[in-house]
PDB file of C-alpha atoms in Angstrom:
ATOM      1  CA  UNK A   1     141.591 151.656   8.867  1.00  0.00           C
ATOM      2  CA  UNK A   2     137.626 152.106   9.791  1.00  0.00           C
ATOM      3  CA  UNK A   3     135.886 148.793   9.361  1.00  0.00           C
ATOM      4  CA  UNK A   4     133.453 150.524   7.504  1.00  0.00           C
ATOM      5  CA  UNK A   5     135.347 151.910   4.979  1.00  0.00           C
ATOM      6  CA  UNK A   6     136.732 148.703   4.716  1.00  0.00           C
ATOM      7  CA  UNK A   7     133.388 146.837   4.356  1.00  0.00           C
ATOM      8  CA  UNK A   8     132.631 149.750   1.421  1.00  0.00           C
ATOM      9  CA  UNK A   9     135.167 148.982  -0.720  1.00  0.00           C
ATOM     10  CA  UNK A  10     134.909 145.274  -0.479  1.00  0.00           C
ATOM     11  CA  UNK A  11     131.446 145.923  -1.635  1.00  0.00           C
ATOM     12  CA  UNK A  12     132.464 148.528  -4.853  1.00  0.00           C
ATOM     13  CA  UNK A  13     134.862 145.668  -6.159  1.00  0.00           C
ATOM     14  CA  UNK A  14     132.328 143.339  -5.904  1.00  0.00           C
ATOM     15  CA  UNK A  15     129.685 145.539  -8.013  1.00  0.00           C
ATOM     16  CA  UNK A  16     132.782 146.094 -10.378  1.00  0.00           C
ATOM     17  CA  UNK A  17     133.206 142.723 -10.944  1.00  0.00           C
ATOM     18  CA  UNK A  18     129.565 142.043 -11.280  1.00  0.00           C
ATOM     19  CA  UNK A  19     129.576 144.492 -14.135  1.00  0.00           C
ATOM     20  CA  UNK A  20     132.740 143.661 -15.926  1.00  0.00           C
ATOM     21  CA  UNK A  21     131.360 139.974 -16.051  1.00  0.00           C
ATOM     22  CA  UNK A  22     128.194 141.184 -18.198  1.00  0.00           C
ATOM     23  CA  UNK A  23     131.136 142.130 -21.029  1.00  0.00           C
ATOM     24  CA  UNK A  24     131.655 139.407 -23.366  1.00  0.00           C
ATOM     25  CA  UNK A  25     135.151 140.439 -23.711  1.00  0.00           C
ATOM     26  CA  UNK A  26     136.087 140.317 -20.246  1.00  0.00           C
ATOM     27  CA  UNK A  27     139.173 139.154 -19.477  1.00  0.00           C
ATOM     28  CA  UNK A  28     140.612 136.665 -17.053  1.00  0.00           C
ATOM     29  CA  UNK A  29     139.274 137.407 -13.226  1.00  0.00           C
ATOM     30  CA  UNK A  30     141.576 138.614 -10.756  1.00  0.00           C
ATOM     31  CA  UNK A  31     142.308 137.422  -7.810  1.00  0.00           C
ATOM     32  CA  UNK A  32     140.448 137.262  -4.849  1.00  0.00           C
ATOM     33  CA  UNK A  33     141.291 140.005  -2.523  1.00  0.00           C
ATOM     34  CA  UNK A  34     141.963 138.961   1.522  1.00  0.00           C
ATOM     35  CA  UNK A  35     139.514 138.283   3.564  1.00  0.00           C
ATOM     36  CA  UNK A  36     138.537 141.445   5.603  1.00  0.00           C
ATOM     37  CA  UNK A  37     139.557 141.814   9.696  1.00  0.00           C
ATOM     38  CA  UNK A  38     136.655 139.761  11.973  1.00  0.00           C
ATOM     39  CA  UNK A  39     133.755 141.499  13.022  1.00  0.00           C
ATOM     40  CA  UNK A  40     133.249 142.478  16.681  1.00  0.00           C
ATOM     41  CA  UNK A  41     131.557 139.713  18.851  1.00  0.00           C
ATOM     42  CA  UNK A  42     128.037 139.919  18.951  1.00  0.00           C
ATOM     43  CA  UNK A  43     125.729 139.177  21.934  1.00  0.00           C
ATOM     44  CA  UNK A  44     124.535 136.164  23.356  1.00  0.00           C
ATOM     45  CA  UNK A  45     121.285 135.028  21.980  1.00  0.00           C
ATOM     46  CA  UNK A  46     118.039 133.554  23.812  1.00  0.00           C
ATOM     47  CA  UNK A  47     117.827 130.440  25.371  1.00  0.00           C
ATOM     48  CA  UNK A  48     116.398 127.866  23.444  1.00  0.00           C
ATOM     49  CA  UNK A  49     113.254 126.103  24.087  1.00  0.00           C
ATOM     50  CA  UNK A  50     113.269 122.677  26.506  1.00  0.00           C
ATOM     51  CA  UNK A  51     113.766 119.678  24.288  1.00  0.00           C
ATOM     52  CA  UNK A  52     111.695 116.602  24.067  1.00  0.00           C
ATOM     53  CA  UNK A  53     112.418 113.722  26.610  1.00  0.00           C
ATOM     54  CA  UNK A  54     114.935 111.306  25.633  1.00  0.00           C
ATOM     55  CA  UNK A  55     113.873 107.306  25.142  1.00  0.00           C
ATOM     56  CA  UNK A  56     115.501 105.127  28.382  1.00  0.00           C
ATOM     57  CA  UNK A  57     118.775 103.710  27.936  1.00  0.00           C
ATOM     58  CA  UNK A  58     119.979  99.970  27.822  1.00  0.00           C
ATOM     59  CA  UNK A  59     120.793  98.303  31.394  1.00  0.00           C
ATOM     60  CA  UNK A  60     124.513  98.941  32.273  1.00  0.00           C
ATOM     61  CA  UNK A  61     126.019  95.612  32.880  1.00  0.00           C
ATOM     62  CA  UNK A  62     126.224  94.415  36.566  1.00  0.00           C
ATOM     63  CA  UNK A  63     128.118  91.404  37.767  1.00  0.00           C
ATOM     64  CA  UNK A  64     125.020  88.732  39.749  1.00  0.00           C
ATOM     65  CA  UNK A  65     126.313  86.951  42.891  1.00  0.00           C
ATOM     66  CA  UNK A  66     127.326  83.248  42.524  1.00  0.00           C
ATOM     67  CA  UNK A  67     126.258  80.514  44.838  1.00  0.00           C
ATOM     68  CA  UNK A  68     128.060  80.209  48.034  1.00  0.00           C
ATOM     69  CA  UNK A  69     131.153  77.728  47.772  1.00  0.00           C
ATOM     70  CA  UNK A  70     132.158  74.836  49.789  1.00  0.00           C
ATOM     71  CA  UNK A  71     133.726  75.732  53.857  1.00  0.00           C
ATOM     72  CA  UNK A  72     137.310  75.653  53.239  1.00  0.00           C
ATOM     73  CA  UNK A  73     139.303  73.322  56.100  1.00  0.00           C
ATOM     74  CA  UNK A  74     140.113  75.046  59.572  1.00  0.00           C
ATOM     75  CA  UNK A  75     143.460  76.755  59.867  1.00  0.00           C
ATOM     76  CA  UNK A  76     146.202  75.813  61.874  1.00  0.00           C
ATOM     77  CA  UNK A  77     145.771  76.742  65.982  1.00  0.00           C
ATOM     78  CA  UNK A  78     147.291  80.141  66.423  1.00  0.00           C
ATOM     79  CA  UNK A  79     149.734  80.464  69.720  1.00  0.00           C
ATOM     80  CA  UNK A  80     148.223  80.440  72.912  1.00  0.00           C
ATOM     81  CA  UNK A  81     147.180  83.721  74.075  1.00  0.00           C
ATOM     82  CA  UNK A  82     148.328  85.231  77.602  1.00  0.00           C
ATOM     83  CA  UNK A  83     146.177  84.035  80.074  1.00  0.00           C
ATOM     84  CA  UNK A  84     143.604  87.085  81.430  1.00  0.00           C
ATOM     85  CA  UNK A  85     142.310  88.038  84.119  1.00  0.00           C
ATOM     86  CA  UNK A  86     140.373  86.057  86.822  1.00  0.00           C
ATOM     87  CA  UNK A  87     136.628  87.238  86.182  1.00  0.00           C
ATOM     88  CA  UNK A  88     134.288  86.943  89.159  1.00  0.00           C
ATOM     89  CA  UNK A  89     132.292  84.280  90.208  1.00  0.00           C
ATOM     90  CA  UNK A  90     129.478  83.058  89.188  1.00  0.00           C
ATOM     91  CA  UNK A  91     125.915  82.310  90.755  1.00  0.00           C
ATOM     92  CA  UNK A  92     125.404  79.015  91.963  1.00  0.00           C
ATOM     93  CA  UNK A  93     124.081  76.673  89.730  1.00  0.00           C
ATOM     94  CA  UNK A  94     121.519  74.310  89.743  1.00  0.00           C
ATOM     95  CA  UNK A  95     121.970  70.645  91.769  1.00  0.00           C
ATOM     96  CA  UNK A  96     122.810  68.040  89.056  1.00  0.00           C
ATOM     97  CA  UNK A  97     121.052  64.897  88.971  1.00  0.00           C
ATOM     98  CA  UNK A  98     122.094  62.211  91.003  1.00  0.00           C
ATOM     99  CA  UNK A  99     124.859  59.869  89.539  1.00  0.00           C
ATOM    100  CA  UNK A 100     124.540  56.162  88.648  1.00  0.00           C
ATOM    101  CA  UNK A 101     124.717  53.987  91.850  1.00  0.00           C
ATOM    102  CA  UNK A 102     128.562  52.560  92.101  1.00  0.00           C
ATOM    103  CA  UNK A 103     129.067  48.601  92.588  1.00  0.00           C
ATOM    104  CA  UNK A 104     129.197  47.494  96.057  1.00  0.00           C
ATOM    105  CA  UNK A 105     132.306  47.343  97.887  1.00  0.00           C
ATOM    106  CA  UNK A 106     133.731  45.003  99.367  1.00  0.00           C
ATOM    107  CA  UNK A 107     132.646  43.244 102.769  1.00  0.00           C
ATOM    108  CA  UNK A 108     134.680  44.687 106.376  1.00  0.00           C
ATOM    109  CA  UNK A 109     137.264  42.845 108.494  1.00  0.00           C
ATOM    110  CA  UNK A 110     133.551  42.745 110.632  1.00  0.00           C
ATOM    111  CA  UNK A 111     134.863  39.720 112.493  1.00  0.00           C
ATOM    112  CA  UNK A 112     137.876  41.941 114.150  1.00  0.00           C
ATOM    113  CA  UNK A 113     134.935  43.706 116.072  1.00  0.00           C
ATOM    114  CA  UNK A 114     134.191  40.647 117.563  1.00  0.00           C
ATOM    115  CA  UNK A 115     134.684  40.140 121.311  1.00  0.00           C
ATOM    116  CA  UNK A 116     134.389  38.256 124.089  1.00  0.00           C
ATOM    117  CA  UNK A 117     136.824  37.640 127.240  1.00  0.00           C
ATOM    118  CA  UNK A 118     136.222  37.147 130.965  1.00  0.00           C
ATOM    119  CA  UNK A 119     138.833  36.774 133.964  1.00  0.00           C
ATOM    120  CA  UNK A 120     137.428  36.178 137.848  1.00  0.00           C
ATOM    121  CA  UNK A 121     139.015  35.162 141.138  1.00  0.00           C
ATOM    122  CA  UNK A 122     137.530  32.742 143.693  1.00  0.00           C
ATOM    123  CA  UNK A 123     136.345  34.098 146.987  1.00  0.00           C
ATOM    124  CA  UNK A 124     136.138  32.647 150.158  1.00  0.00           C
ATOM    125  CA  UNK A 125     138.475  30.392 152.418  1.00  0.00           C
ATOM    126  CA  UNK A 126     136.500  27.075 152.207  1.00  0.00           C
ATOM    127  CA  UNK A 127     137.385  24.741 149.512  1.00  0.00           C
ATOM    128  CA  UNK A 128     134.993  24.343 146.895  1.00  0.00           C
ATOM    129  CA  UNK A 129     132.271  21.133 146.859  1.00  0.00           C
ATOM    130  CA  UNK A 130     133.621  18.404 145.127  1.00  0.00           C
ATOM    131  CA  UNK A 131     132.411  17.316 141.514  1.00  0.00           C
ATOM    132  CA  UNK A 132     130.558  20.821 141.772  1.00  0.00           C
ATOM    133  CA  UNK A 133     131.053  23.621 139.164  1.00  0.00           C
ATOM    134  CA  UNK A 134     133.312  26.205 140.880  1.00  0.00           C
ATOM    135  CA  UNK A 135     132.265  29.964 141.472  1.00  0.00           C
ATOM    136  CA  UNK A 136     134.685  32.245 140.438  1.00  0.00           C
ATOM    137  CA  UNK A 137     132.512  35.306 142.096  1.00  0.00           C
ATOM    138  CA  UNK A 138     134.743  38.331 142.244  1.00  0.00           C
ATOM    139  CA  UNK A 139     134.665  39.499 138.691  1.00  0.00           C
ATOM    140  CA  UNK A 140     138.073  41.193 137.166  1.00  0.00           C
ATOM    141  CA  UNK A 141     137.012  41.845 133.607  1.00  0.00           C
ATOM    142  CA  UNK A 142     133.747  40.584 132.068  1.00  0.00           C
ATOM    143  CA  UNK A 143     132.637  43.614 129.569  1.00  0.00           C
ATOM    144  CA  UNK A 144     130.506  41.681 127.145  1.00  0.00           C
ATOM    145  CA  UNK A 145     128.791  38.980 130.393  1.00  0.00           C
ATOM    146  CA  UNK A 146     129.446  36.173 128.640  1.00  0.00           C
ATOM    147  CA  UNK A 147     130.530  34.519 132.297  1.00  0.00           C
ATOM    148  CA  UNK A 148     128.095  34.148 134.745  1.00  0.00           C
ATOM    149  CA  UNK A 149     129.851  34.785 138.111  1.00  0.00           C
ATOM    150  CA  UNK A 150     127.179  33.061 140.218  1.00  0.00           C
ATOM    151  CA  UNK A 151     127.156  29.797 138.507  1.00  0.00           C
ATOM    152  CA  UNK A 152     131.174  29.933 137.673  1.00  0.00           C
ATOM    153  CA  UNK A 153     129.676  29.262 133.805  1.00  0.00           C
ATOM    154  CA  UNK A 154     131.122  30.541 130.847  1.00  0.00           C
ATOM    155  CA  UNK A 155     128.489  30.667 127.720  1.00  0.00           C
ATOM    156  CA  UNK A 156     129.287  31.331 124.026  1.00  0.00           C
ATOM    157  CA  UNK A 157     127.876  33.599 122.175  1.00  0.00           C
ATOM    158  CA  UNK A 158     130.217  33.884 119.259  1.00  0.00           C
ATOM    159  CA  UNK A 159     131.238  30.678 117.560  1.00  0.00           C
ATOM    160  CA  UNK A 160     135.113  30.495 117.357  1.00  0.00           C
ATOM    161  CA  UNK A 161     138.380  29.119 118.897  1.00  0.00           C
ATOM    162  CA  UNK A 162     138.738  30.500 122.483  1.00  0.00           C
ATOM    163  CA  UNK A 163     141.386  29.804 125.311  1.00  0.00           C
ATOM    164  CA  UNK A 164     140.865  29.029 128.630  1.00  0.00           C
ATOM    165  CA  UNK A 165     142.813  29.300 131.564  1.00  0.00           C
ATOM    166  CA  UNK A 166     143.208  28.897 135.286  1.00  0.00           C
ATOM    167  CA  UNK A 167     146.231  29.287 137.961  1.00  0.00           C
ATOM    168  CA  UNK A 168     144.963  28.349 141.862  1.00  0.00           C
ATOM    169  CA  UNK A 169     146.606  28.622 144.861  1.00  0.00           C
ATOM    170  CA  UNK A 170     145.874  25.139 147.207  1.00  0.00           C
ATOM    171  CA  UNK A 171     147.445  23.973 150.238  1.00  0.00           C
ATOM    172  CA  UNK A 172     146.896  20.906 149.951  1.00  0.00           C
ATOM    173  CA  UNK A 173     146.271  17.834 146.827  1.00  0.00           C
ATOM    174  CA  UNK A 174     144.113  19.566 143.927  1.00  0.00           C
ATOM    175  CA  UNK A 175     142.957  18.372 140.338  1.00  0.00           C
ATOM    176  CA  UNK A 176     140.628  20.621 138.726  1.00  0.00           C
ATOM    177  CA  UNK A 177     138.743  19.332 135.224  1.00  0.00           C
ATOM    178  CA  UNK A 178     138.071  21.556 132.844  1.00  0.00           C
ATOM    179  CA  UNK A 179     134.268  20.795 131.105  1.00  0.00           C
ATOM    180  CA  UNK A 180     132.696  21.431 128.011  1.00  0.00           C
ATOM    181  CA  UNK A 181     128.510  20.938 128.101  1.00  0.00           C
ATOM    182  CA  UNK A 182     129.230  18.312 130.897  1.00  0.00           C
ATOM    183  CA  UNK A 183     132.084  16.697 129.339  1.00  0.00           C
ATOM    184  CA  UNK A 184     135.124  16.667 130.795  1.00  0.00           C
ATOM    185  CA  UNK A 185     137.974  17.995 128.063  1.00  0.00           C
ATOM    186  CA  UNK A 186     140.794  18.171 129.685  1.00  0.00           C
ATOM    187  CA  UNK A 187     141.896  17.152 133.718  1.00  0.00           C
ATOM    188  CA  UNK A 188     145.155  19.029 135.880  1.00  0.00           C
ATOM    189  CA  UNK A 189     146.647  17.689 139.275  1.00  0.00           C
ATOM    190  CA  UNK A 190     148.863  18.901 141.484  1.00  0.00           C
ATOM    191  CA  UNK A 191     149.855  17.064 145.076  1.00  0.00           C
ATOM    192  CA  UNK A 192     151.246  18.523 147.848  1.00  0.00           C
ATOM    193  CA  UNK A 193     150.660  19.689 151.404  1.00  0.00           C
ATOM    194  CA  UNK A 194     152.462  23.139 151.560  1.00  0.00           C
ATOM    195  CA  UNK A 195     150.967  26.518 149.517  1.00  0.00           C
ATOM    196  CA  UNK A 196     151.151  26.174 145.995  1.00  0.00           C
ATOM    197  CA  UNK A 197     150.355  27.171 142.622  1.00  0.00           C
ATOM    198  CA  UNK A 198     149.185  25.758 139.826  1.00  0.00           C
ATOM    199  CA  UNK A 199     147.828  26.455 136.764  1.00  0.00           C
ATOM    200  CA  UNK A 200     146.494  24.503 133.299  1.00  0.00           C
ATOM    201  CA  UNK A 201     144.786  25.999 129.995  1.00  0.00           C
ATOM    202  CA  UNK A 202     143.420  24.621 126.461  1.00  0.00           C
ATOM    203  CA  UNK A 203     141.566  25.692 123.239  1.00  0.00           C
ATOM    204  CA  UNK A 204     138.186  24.940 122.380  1.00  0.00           C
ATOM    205  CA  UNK A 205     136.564  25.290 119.498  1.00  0.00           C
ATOM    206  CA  UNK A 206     132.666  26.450 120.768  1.00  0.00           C
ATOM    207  CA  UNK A 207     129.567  26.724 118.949  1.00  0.00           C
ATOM    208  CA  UNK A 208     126.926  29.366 119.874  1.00  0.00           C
ATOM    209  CA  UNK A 209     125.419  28.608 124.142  1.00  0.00           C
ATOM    210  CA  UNK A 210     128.408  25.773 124.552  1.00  0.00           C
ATOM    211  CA  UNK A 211     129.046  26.298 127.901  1.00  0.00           C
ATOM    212  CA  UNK A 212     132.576  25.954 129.644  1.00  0.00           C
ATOM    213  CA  UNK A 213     133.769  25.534 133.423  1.00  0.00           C
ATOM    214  CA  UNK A 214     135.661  24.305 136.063  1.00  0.00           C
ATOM    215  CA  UNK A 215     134.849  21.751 138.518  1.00  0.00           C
ATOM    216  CA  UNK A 216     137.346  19.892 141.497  1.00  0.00           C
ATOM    217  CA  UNK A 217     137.640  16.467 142.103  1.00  0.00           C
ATOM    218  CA  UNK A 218     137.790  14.643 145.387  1.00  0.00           C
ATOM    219  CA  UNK A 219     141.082  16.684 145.696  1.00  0.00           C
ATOM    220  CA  UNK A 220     139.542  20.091 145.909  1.00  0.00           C
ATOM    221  CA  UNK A 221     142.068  21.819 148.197  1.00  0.00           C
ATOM    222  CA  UNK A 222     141.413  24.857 146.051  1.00  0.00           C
ATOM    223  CA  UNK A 223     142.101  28.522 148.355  1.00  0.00           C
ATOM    224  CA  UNK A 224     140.502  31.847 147.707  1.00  0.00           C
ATOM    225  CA  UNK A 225     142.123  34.759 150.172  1.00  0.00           C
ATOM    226  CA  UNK A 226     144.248  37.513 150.040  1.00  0.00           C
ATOM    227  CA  UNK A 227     148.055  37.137 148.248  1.00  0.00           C
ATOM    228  CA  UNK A 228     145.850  33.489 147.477  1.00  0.00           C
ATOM    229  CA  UNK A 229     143.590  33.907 144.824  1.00  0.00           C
ATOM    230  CA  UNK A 230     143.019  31.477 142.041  1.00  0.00           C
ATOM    231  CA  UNK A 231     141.731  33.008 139.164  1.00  0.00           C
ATOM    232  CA  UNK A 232     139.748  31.607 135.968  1.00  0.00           C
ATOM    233  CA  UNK A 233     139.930  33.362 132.545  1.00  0.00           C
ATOM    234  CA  UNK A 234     139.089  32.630 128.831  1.00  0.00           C
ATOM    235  CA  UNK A 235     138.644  34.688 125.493  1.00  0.00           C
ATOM    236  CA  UNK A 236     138.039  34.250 122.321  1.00  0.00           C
ATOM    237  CA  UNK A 237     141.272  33.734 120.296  1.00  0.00           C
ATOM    238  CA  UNK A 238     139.477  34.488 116.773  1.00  0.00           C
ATOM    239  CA  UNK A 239     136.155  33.641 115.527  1.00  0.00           C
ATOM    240  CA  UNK A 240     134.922  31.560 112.665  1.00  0.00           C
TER     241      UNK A 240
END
């Protein structure tokens, strides 16, 4: 049915109701009739004019930072890693400054360097002078000079025990004394008329320019040639 006509008749029984109402002996009204079909969808209107700006809203609620706690205890040590790579070298530094000067060791074995030793034969076929010192002139070792081959004198120069030692070849009656600064220490005699040897020694303690030699008595048959010698010798056995 046209929506029109529709609308139309709606409309008459309105009026028609209208006019029955002005009759004071209408009766009871009827009942409403359906609503009619919806109308056709009319078009969008014009936009609206821009509202009025809005008041500012409240502050959202943010969490504020706290203070900074306490440093909690170090963990355990983790395992050792693998060891890496050799990286290269580095420049060289700067000297250090000189460490603290170390006690003072302890004093050498300085007397072991200590030396002196002489040995010399007697030259010659005469016998030596009697109560005369005795020249031992053909020198066999005497490295430091502490023996004097033309005076037959021995001189200290390092205080210490020393030994000293002869062996002569005679022919004839010979005692030799051995003498310390013109003191005779010890004395050695040996009596016969054929070729012979003989020999005597000691130890002496000697003090710094103590001087030490041999010297014959009126039995001086002392020899000094080839395949004859008779030698004198001392050293020092250790010093003080």
């Amino acid at each position: 049915m046209d929506v029109g006509l529709i609308s139309l008749l709606l409309l008459l029984s309105t009026l028609s109701s209208l006019i029955q109402g002005l009759d004071t002996n209408s009766g009871i009204p009827g009942i409403p009739g359906c609503h009619g079909l919806p109308g056709k969808i009319g078009k969008d209107g014009r936009d609206g004019s821009k509202g009025a700006k809005g008041e500012r809203g409240l502050p959202g609620f943010g969490v504020s930072r706290g203070q900074e706690g306490e440093k909690g205890d170090p963990g355990f040590p983790g395992p050792t890693g693998k060891r890496g790579r050799r990286g290269p070298a580095g420049e060289t530094g700067e000297p250090g400054n000189p460490g603290v000067k170390g006690e003072m060791g302890r004093s050498g074995d300085h007397k072991s360097t200590l030396k002196s030793a002489f040995s010399a034969k007697r030259g010659g076929f005469e016998y030596p002078p009697r109560d005369t010192r005795i020249r031992f002139s053909k020198i066999i070792s005497n490295d430091q000079n502490h023996y004097n081959p033309d005076t037959g004198v021995f001189t200290c120069n390092i205080t210490g025990f020393y030994y000293f030692v002869y062996h002569a070849t005679s022919d004839n009656n010979l005692c030799i004394n051995l003498n310390l600064n013109e003191v005779k220490k010890v004395g050695f005699c040996n009596h016969g008329t054929y070729d012979q040897v003989s020999s005597g020694g000691t130890v002496l303690h000697l003090q710094v320019n103590d001087r030490v030699w041999l010297e014959p008595t009126d039995y001086n048959a002392m020899m000094g040639k080839e395949d004859h010698d008779s030698v004198f010798s001392g050293f020092l056995i250790f010093p003080d």
